[in-house]
PDB file of C-alpha atoms in Angstrom:
ATOM      1  CA  MET A  72      32.408 -37.057  77.091  1.00  0.00           C
ATOM      2  CA  SER A  73      34.534 -34.592  74.761  1.00  0.00           C
ATOM      3  CA  ARG A  74      36.194 -31.585  76.016  1.00  0.00           C
ATOM      4  CA  THR A  75      36.902 -28.490  73.660  1.00  0.00           C
ATOM      5  CA  LEU A  76      39.795 -26.767  74.437  1.00  0.00           C
ATOM      6  CA  ARG A  77      39.646 -24.269  72.011  1.00  0.00           C
ATOM      7  CA  GLN A  78      37.728 -23.225  68.671  1.00  0.00           C
ATOM      8  CA  PHE A  79      39.024 -20.672  66.062  1.00  0.00           C
ATOM      9  CA  VAL A  80      38.738 -19.902  62.569  1.00  0.00           C
ATOM     10  CA  GLU A  81      42.041 -19.016  60.559  1.00  0.00           C
ATOM     11  CA  PRO A  82      42.848 -15.508  58.964  1.00  0.00           C
ATOM     12  CA  PRO A  83      42.724 -16.032  55.188  1.00  0.00           C
ATOM     13  CA  ARG A  84      45.772 -17.340  53.465  1.00  0.00           C
ATOM     14  CA  THR A  85      46.976 -18.509  49.704  1.00  0.00           C
ATOM     15  CA  CYS A  86      45.249 -21.343  49.595  1.00  0.00           C
ATOM     16  CA  SER A  87      47.853 -24.695  49.239  1.00  0.00           C
ATOM     17  CA  TYR A  88      45.201 -25.905  46.660  1.00  0.00           C
ATOM     18  CA  LEU A  89      44.337 -22.990  44.640  1.00  0.00           C
ATOM     19  CA  ALA A  90      47.157 -20.569  44.015  1.00  0.00           C
ATOM     20  CA  ASP A  91      44.173 -17.765  43.193  1.00  0.00           C
ATOM     21  CA  GLN A  92      42.111 -18.210  46.471  1.00  0.00           C
ATOM     22  CA  ALA A  93      42.228 -17.416  49.833  1.00  0.00           C
ATOM     23  CA  ALA A  94      41.799 -20.409  52.098  1.00  0.00           C
ATOM     24  CA  SER A  95      40.969 -20.496  55.815  1.00  0.00           C
ATOM     25  CA  LEU A  96      40.015 -23.108  58.628  1.00  0.00           C
ATOM     26  CA  GLU A  97      37.885 -23.868  61.022  1.00  0.00           C
ATOM     27  CA  HIS A  98      39.685 -25.583  64.206  1.00  0.00           C
ATOM     28  CA  ARG A  99      38.706 -27.151  67.435  1.00  0.00           C
ATOM     29  CA  LEU A 100      41.013 -28.224  69.467  1.00  0.00           C
ATOM     30  CA  MET A 101      39.242 -31.378  71.367  1.00  0.00           C
ATOM     31  CA  LEU A 102      40.371 -34.042  74.134  1.00  0.00           C
ATOM     32  CA  ASP A 103      38.299 -37.315  74.662  1.00  0.00           C
ATOM     33  CA  VAL A 104      36.469 -37.388  71.568  1.00  0.00           C
ATOM     34  CA  GLY A 105      34.822 -41.004  71.401  1.00  0.00           C
ATOM     35  CA  PRO A 106      34.756 -43.540  68.128  1.00  0.00           C
ATOM     36  CA  ALA A 107      30.958 -42.374  67.677  1.00  0.00           C
ATOM     37  CA  GLU A 108      31.555 -38.500  67.845  1.00  0.00           C
ATOM     38  CA  LEU A 109      34.343 -38.928  65.474  1.00  0.00           C
ATOM     39  CA  ASP A 110      32.016 -40.495  63.285  1.00  0.00           C
ATOM     40  CA  ALA A 111      29.558 -37.813  63.351  1.00  0.00           C
ATOM     41  CA  LEU A 112      32.377 -35.317  62.814  1.00  0.00           C
ATOM     42  CA  LEU A 113      33.490 -37.249  59.476  1.00  0.00           C
ATOM     43  CA  GLU A 114      30.048 -36.991  58.353  1.00  0.00           C
ATOM     44  CA  ARG A 115      30.039 -33.417  58.253  1.00  0.00           C
ATOM     45  CA  GLY A 116      33.406 -33.004  56.847  1.00  0.00           C
ATOM     46  CA  TRP A 117      35.668 -32.925  59.635  1.00  0.00           C
ATOM     47  CA  ARG A 118      39.614 -34.260  59.735  1.00  0.00           C
ATOM     48  CA  ARG A 119      41.660 -35.035  62.389  1.00  0.00           C
ATOM     49  CA  PHE A 120      45.235 -34.400  63.275  1.00  0.00           C
ATOM     50  CA  GLY A 121      46.435 -35.295  66.662  1.00  0.00           C
ATOM     51  CA  PRO A 122      43.827 -33.306  68.739  1.00  0.00           C
ATOM     52  CA  ASP A 123      43.178 -30.968  66.059  1.00  0.00           C
ATOM     53  CA  TYR A 124      40.014 -31.204  64.356  1.00  0.00           C
ATOM     54  CA  PHE A 125      39.417 -29.241  61.255  1.00  0.00           C
ATOM     55  CA  ARG A 126      37.309 -28.609  58.238  1.00  0.00           C
ATOM     56  CA  PRO A 127      37.254 -25.609  55.237  1.00  0.00           C
ATOM     57  CA  SER A 128      35.568 -22.412  56.534  1.00  0.00           C
ATOM     58  CA  CYS A 129      36.374 -20.569  53.344  1.00  0.00           C
ATOM     59  CA  ALA A 130      33.977 -17.499  52.585  1.00  0.00           C
ATOM     60  CA  ALA A 131      34.347 -17.211  48.792  1.00  0.00           C
ATOM     61  CA  CYS A 132      35.250 -20.776  47.872  1.00  0.00           C
ATOM     62  CA  ASP A 133      33.864 -24.483  48.418  1.00  0.00           C
ATOM     63  CA  ALA A 134      36.239 -26.145  46.152  1.00  0.00           C
ATOM     64  CA  CYS A 135      36.919 -28.544  48.831  1.00  0.00           C
ATOM     65  CA  VAL A 136      34.877 -31.276  48.604  1.00  0.00           C
ATOM     66  CA  PRO A 137      34.581 -34.168  51.456  1.00  0.00           C
ATOM     67  CA  THR A 138      34.618 -37.216  49.647  1.00  0.00           C
ATOM     68  CA  ARG A 139      33.854 -41.220  50.661  1.00  0.00           C
ATOM     69  CA  ILE A 140      33.797 -44.360  48.822  1.00  0.00           C
ATOM     70  CA  VAL A 141      30.772 -46.933  49.818  1.00  0.00           C
ATOM     71  CA  ALA A 142      33.455 -49.948  50.506  1.00  0.00           C
ATOM     72  CA  GLY A 143      30.805 -52.423  49.639  1.00  0.00           C
ATOM     73  CA  GLU A 144      30.285 -51.515  46.218  1.00  0.00           C
ATOM     74  CA  PHE A 145      33.435 -50.427  45.530  1.00  0.00           C
ATOM     75  CA  SER A 146      34.684 -51.382  42.115  1.00  0.00           C
ATOM     76  CA  PRO A 147      38.770 -50.658  41.165  1.00  0.00           C
ATOM     77  CA  SER A 148      39.837 -49.631  37.728  1.00  0.00           C
ATOM     78  CA  LYS A 149      42.523 -51.217  35.864  1.00  0.00           C
ATOM     79  CA  SER A 150      45.011 -48.724  37.133  1.00  0.00           C
ATOM     80  CA  GLN A 151      43.978 -49.438  40.665  1.00  0.00           C
ATOM     81  CA  ARG A 152      43.915 -53.141  40.172  1.00  0.00           C
ATOM     82  CA  ARG A 153      47.505 -52.947  39.023  1.00  0.00           C
ATOM     83  CA  ALA A 154      48.479 -50.609  41.816  1.00  0.00           C
ATOM     84  CA  ARG A 155      47.495 -53.313  44.282  1.00  0.00           C
ATOM     85  CA  ARG A 156      49.266 -56.125  42.713  1.00  0.00           C
ATOM     86  CA  HIS A 157      52.216 -53.883  42.665  1.00  0.00           C
ATOM     87  CA  VAL A 158      52.058 -54.198  46.395  1.00  0.00           C
ATOM     88  CA  ALA A 159      51.187 -57.919  46.442  1.00  0.00           C
ATOM     89  CA  GLY A 160      54.441 -58.482  48.217  1.00  0.00           C
ATOM     90  CA  LEU A 161      54.661 -56.305  50.948  1.00  0.00           C
ATOM     91  CA  ARG A 162      53.114 -57.217  54.188  1.00  0.00           C
ATOM     92  CA  ALA A 163      50.354 -54.738  55.460  1.00  0.00           C
ATOM     93  CA  MET A 164      50.117 -54.809  59.225  1.00  0.00           C
ATOM     94  CA  VAL A 165      47.468 -52.912  61.087  1.00  0.00           C
ATOM     95  CA  GLY A 166      47.864 -51.469  64.657  1.00  0.00           C
ATOM     96  CA  PRO A 167      48.011 -48.584  67.064  1.00  0.00           C
ATOM     97  CA  PRO A 168      50.140 -45.689  65.543  1.00  0.00           C
ATOM     98  CA  VAL A 169      53.983 -46.370  66.952  1.00  0.00           C
ATOM     99  CA  VAL A 170      56.600 -43.474  67.338  1.00  0.00           C
ATOM    100  CA  ASP A 171      60.438 -44.671  66.504  1.00  0.00           C
ATOM    101  CA  GLU A 172      63.306 -43.883  64.935  1.00  0.00           C
ATOM    102  CA  GLU A 173      62.645 -45.909  61.930  1.00  0.00           C
ATOM    103  CA  ARG A 174      59.256 -44.213  61.003  1.00  0.00           C
ATOM    104  CA  ILE A 175      60.741 -40.401  61.473  1.00  0.00           C
ATOM    105  CA  ALA A 176      63.727 -41.469  59.176  1.00  0.00           C
ATOM    106  CA  LEU A 177      61.220 -42.742  56.863  1.00  0.00           C
ATOM    107  CA  TYR A 178      58.898 -39.596  57.271  1.00  0.00           C
ATOM    108  CA  HIS A 179      61.720 -37.280  56.534  1.00  0.00           C
ATOM    109  CA  ALA A 180      63.213 -39.268  53.454  1.00  0.00           C
ATOM    110  CA  TRP A 181      59.646 -39.158  51.834  1.00  0.00           C
ATOM    111  CA  HIS A 182      59.629 -35.531  52.481  1.00  0.00           C
ATOM    112  CA  ALA A 183      62.840 -34.745  51.401  1.00  0.00           C
ATOM    113  CA  GLU A 184      61.764 -36.266  47.936  1.00  0.00           C
ATOM    114  CA  ARG A 185      58.685 -34.011  47.677  1.00  0.00           C
ATOM    115  CA  GLU A 186      60.952 -31.036  48.656  1.00  0.00           C
ATOM    116  CA  GLY A 187      62.991 -31.455  45.680  1.00  0.00           C
ATOM    117  CA  ALA A 188      60.173 -32.414  43.314  1.00  0.00           C
ATOM    118  CA  ARG A 189      57.450 -30.118  44.308  1.00  0.00           C
ATOM    119  CA  ALA A 190      59.262 -27.183  46.365  1.00  0.00           C
ATOM    120  CA  TRP A 191      58.124 -28.247  49.686  1.00  0.00           C
ATOM    121  CA  ALA A 192      59.451 -26.630  52.661  1.00  0.00           C
ATOM    122  CA  PRO A 193      61.911 -28.072  54.562  1.00  0.00           C
ATOM    123  CA  SER A 194      60.348 -30.224  57.376  1.00  0.00           C
ATOM    124  CA  GLU A 195      61.710 -30.308  61.303  1.00  0.00           C
ATOM    125  CA  LEU A 196      59.118 -32.961  62.427  1.00  0.00           C
ATOM    126  CA  ASP A 197      61.013 -34.745  65.443  1.00  0.00           C
ATOM    127  CA  ALA A 198      59.715 -37.361  67.776  1.00  0.00           C
ATOM    128  CA  ARG A 199      57.428 -34.897  69.645  1.00  0.00           C
ATOM    129  CA  GLU A 200      55.853 -33.455  66.304  1.00  0.00           C
ATOM    130  CA  TYR A 201      55.455 -37.186  65.087  1.00  0.00           C
ATOM    131  CA  ALA A 202      53.705 -38.491  68.105  1.00  0.00           C
ATOM    132  CA  LEU A 203      51.519 -35.251  68.458  1.00  0.00           C
ATOM    133  CA  GLN A 204      50.407 -35.425  64.575  1.00  0.00           C
ATOM    134  CA  PHE A 205      50.358 -39.195  63.948  1.00  0.00           C
ATOM    135  CA  ALA A 206      49.829 -41.070  67.153  1.00  0.00           C
ATOM    136  CA  PHE A 207      48.265 -38.922  69.618  1.00  0.00           C
ATOM    137  CA  PRO A 208      46.115 -41.079  72.051  1.00  0.00           C
ATOM    138  CA  HIS A 209      42.855 -41.681  70.446  1.00  0.00           C
ATOM    139  CA  PRO A 210      40.581 -44.881  70.593  1.00  0.00           C
ATOM    140  CA  CYS A 211      39.994 -44.732  66.521  1.00  0.00           C
ATOM    141  CA  ALA A 212      44.027 -44.447  65.886  1.00  0.00           C
ATOM    142  CA  ARG A 213      45.490 -46.896  63.301  1.00  0.00           C
ATOM    143  CA  GLU A 214      48.574 -47.231  61.644  1.00  0.00           C
ATOM    144  CA  VAL A 215      48.996 -49.843  58.398  1.00  0.00           C
ATOM    145  CA  ALA A 216      52.666 -50.440  58.118  1.00  0.00           C
ATOM    146  CA  TYR A 217      53.758 -51.762  55.096  1.00  0.00           C
ATOM    147  CA  HIS A 218      57.004 -54.327  55.146  1.00  0.00           C
ATOM    148  CA  ASP A 219      59.075 -55.538  52.579  1.00  0.00           C
ATOM    149  CA  ASP A 220      59.850 -59.299  53.673  1.00  0.00           C
ATOM    150  CA  GLU A 221      61.822 -59.829  50.679  1.00  0.00           C
ATOM    151  CA  ALA A 222      64.297 -57.106  51.853  1.00  0.00           C
ATOM    152  CA  GLY A 223      64.650 -58.344  55.290  1.00  0.00           C
ATOM    153  CA  GLY A 224      61.257 -56.716  56.799  1.00  0.00           C
ATOM    154  CA  ARG A 225      61.889 -53.004  55.265  1.00  0.00           C
ATOM    155  CA  LEU A 226      59.659 -50.594  56.279  1.00  0.00           C
ATOM    156  CA  ALA A 227      58.579 -49.438  52.701  1.00  0.00           C
ATOM    157  CA  ALA A 228      55.215 -47.033  53.754  1.00  0.00           C
ATOM    158  CA  ILE A 229      53.073 -46.017  56.537  1.00  0.00           C
ATOM    159  CA  ALA A 230      49.488 -45.049  56.371  1.00  0.00           C
ATOM    160  CA  ILE A 231      47.864 -43.277  59.178  1.00  0.00           C
ATOM    161  CA  CYS A 232      43.934 -44.040  59.785  1.00  0.00           C
ATOM    162  CA  ASP A 233      40.887 -43.685  62.113  1.00  0.00           C
ATOM    163  CA  GLU A 234      38.607 -46.392  62.515  1.00  0.00           C
ATOM    164  CA  THR A 235      35.028 -45.326  63.493  1.00  0.00           C
ATOM    165  CA  PRO A 236      31.911 -47.423  63.755  1.00  0.00           C
ATOM    166  CA  ARG A 237      30.847 -46.614  60.268  1.00  0.00           C
ATOM    167  CA  GLY A 238      34.099 -45.541  58.730  1.00  0.00           C
ATOM    168  CA  TRP A 239      37.713 -46.076  57.842  1.00  0.00           C
ATOM    169  CA  SER A 240      39.334 -42.585  56.927  1.00  0.00           C
ATOM    170  CA  LEU A 241      42.659 -42.026  55.399  1.00  0.00           C
ATOM    171  CA  VAL A 242      44.464 -39.330  57.081  1.00  0.00           C
ATOM    172  CA  TYR A 243      48.049 -39.538  55.649  1.00  0.00           C
ATOM    173  CA  CYS A 244      50.549 -41.685  53.815  1.00  0.00           C
ATOM    174  CA  PHE A 245      54.389 -41.486  53.486  1.00  0.00           C
ATOM    175  CA  TYR A 246      56.794 -44.100  51.924  1.00  0.00           C
ATOM    176  CA  ASP A 247      60.127 -44.586  50.844  1.00  0.00           C
ATOM    177  CA  PRO A 248      61.111 -43.229  47.725  1.00  0.00           C
ATOM    178  CA  ALA A 249      62.637 -46.257  46.640  1.00  0.00           C
ATOM    179  CA  TYR A 250      59.168 -47.610  46.332  1.00  0.00           C
ATOM    180  CA  ARG A 251      57.861 -44.640  44.407  1.00  0.00           C
ATOM    181  CA  ASP A 252      57.102 -46.853  41.402  1.00  0.00           C
ATOM    182  CA  ARG A 253      54.759 -49.217  42.784  1.00  0.00           C
ATOM    183  CA  SER A 254      51.903 -46.457  43.214  1.00  0.00           C
ATOM    184  CA  LEU A 255      51.892 -46.982  46.963  1.00  0.00           C
ATOM    185  CA  GLY A 256      49.374 -43.826  47.412  1.00  0.00           C
ATOM    186  CA  THR A 257      46.859 -45.324  45.161  1.00  0.00           C
ATOM    187  CA  ALA A 258      47.467 -48.848  46.542  1.00  0.00           C
ATOM    188  CA  ASN A 259      46.748 -47.571  50.148  1.00  0.00           C
ATOM    189  CA  VAL A 260      43.515 -46.624  49.188  1.00  0.00           C
ATOM    190  CA  VAL A 261      42.965 -49.764  47.623  1.00  0.00           C
ATOM    191  CA  VAL A 262      43.825 -51.665  51.044  1.00  0.00           C
ATOM    192  CA  GLY A 263      41.650 -49.344  53.026  1.00  0.00           C
ATOM    193  CA  VAL A 264      38.636 -50.278  51.120  1.00  0.00           C
ATOM    194  CA  GLN A 265      39.578 -53.753  51.560  1.00  0.00           C
ATOM    195  CA  ILE A 266      40.018 -53.645  55.443  1.00  0.00           C
ATOM    196  CA  ALA A 267      36.869 -51.667  55.443  1.00  0.00           C
ATOM    197  CA  ALA A 268      34.933 -53.896  53.647  1.00  0.00           C
ATOM    198  CA  GLU A 269      36.193 -56.770  55.761  1.00  0.00           C
ATOM    199  CA  ARG A 270      35.696 -54.923  59.059  1.00  0.00           C
ATOM    200  CA  GLY A 271      31.664 -54.294  57.635  1.00  0.00           C
ATOM    201  CA  LEU A 272      32.601 -50.462  57.558  1.00  0.00           C
ATOM    202  CA  PRO A 273      30.458 -48.748  54.818  1.00  0.00           C
ATOM    203  CA  TYR A 274      32.679 -45.838  54.169  1.00  0.00           C
ATOM    204  CA  VAL A 275      36.390 -44.815  53.432  1.00  0.00           C
ATOM    205  CA  TYR A 276      36.829 -41.284  53.752  1.00  0.00           C
ATOM    206  CA  LEU A 277      39.368 -39.419  51.290  1.00  0.00           C
ATOM    207  CA  GLY A 278      39.149 -36.206  52.737  1.00  0.00           C
ATOM    208  CA  TYR A 279      38.828 -33.225  50.401  1.00  0.00           C
ATOM    209  CA  ALA A 280      38.906 -33.525  46.731  1.00  0.00           C
ATOM    210  CA  VAL A 281      39.667 -30.505  44.475  1.00  0.00           C
ATOM    211  CA  ALA A 282      38.676 -30.941  40.946  1.00  0.00           C
ATOM    212  CA  ALA A 283      41.166 -28.226  40.149  1.00  0.00           C
ATOM    213  CA  CYS A 284      43.870 -29.169  41.889  1.00  0.00           C
ATOM    214  CA  PRO A 285      46.104 -32.172  40.068  1.00  0.00           C
ATOM    215  CA  SER A 286      47.465 -33.384  43.384  1.00  0.00           C
ATOM    216  CA  LEU A 287      43.975 -34.251  44.506  1.00  0.00           C
ATOM    217  CA  ARG A 288      42.021 -35.301  41.291  1.00  0.00           C
ATOM    218  CA  TYR A 289      43.108 -39.083  41.524  1.00  0.00           C
ATOM    219  CA  LYS A 290      40.471 -39.103  44.399  1.00  0.00           C
ATOM    220  CA  SER A 291      37.707 -38.982  41.494  1.00  0.00           C
ATOM    221  CA  THR A 292      38.861 -41.973  40.120  1.00  0.00           C
ATOM    222  CA  PHE A 293      37.430 -44.283  42.946  1.00  0.00           C
ATOM    223  CA  ASN A 294      33.792 -45.465  42.478  1.00  0.00           C
ATOM    224  CA  PRO A 295      31.477 -45.711  43.727  1.00  0.00           C
ATOM    225  CA  ARG A 296      32.039 -42.019  45.704  1.00  0.00           C
ATOM    226  CA  GLU A 297      29.825 -39.819  47.632  1.00  0.00           C
ATOM    227  CA  VAL A 298      30.619 -36.304  48.340  1.00  0.00           C
ATOM    228  CA  LEU A 299      29.045 -33.870  51.209  1.00  0.00           C
ATOM    229  CA  VAL A 300      26.516 -31.187  50.256  1.00  0.00           C
ATOM    230  CA  GLY A 301      27.410 -28.120  52.405  1.00  0.00           C
ATOM    231  CA  ARG A 302      29.002 -27.477  55.750  1.00  0.00           C
ATOM    232  CA  PRO A 303      26.330 -29.412  58.086  1.00  0.00           C
ATOM    233  CA  GLY A 304      26.291 -27.953  61.653  1.00  0.00           C
ATOM    234  CA  PRO A 305      26.546 -30.731  64.507  1.00  0.00           C
ATOM    235  CA  ARG A 306      22.355 -30.855  64.954  1.00  0.00           C
ATOM    236  CA  GLU A 307      21.983 -30.697  60.927  1.00  0.00           C
ATOM    237  CA  ALA A 308      21.916 -34.209  59.242  1.00  0.00           C
ATOM    238  CA  PRO A 309      24.666 -34.508  56.937  1.00  0.00           C
ATOM    239  CA  ARG A 310      23.680 -34.821  53.056  1.00  0.00           C
ATOM    240  CA  TRP A 311      25.732 -37.391  51.181  1.00  0.00           C
ATOM    241  CA  VAL A 312      25.209 -37.670  47.357  1.00  0.00           C
ATOM    242  CA  ARG A 313      26.827 -40.230  45.011  1.00  0.00           C
ATOM    243  CA  VAL A 314      28.481 -38.764  41.857  1.00  0.00           C
ATOM    244  CA  PRO A 315      28.601 -40.359  38.645  1.00  0.00           C
ATOM    245  CA  PRO A 316      32.149 -41.833  37.572  1.00  0.00           C
ATOM    246  CA  ASP A 317      34.679 -39.297  35.938  1.00  0.00           C
ATOM    247  CA  PRO A 318      34.546 -39.718  32.040  1.00  0.00           C
ATOM    248  CA  LYS A 319      37.804 -41.732  30.756  1.00  0.00           C
TER     249      LYS A 319
END
């Protein structure tokens, strides 16, 4: 049975996605959360980083919309098929998250490029923080490691995911900047849908789509997809509705 260590709502701050909006997250620090409970949380719009479970709690904005792909009916677009072909030569290995120097170095190489391209603040993530955020012990935690065997098994990308009885949740993905032209972010979503379909999981959770945020707009290109209505409570049945594809 899960244990809630702390529950709180952040003070409002400038939104990371919409600069003209104030943002606030509701957090629950929880231990011993099982697969079925995480499944129920995902269905109600919650996400997980380590022991931290969170979802938007913004008073004046509801632009962050929980989004999921219907895995068994997924129809990749031309660009998504092309992205998948670009990583066809990479070996994708699914297993428990691992903490080692190679992964930490990969994360910092990827983050450093984002610092230059998108003015991100420098990251000081060390092995302890990596373990807390990406490899916290959890029965649902998964890692998809992409290796380039043509380059001696070089680690090209890491995708952190959660697997529940009814879903595959994409949590975080980072990659070697040398592979930036292979559309690894898009390809990882397509691979995630393939994994879900092979395992009989009906949904792939993409996190929050924000229509007015260019960096998150890609989530609306995966179809068919569903979005969550509102912020349902623990005893309220979640209502997901299918949305039509965005016009090309």
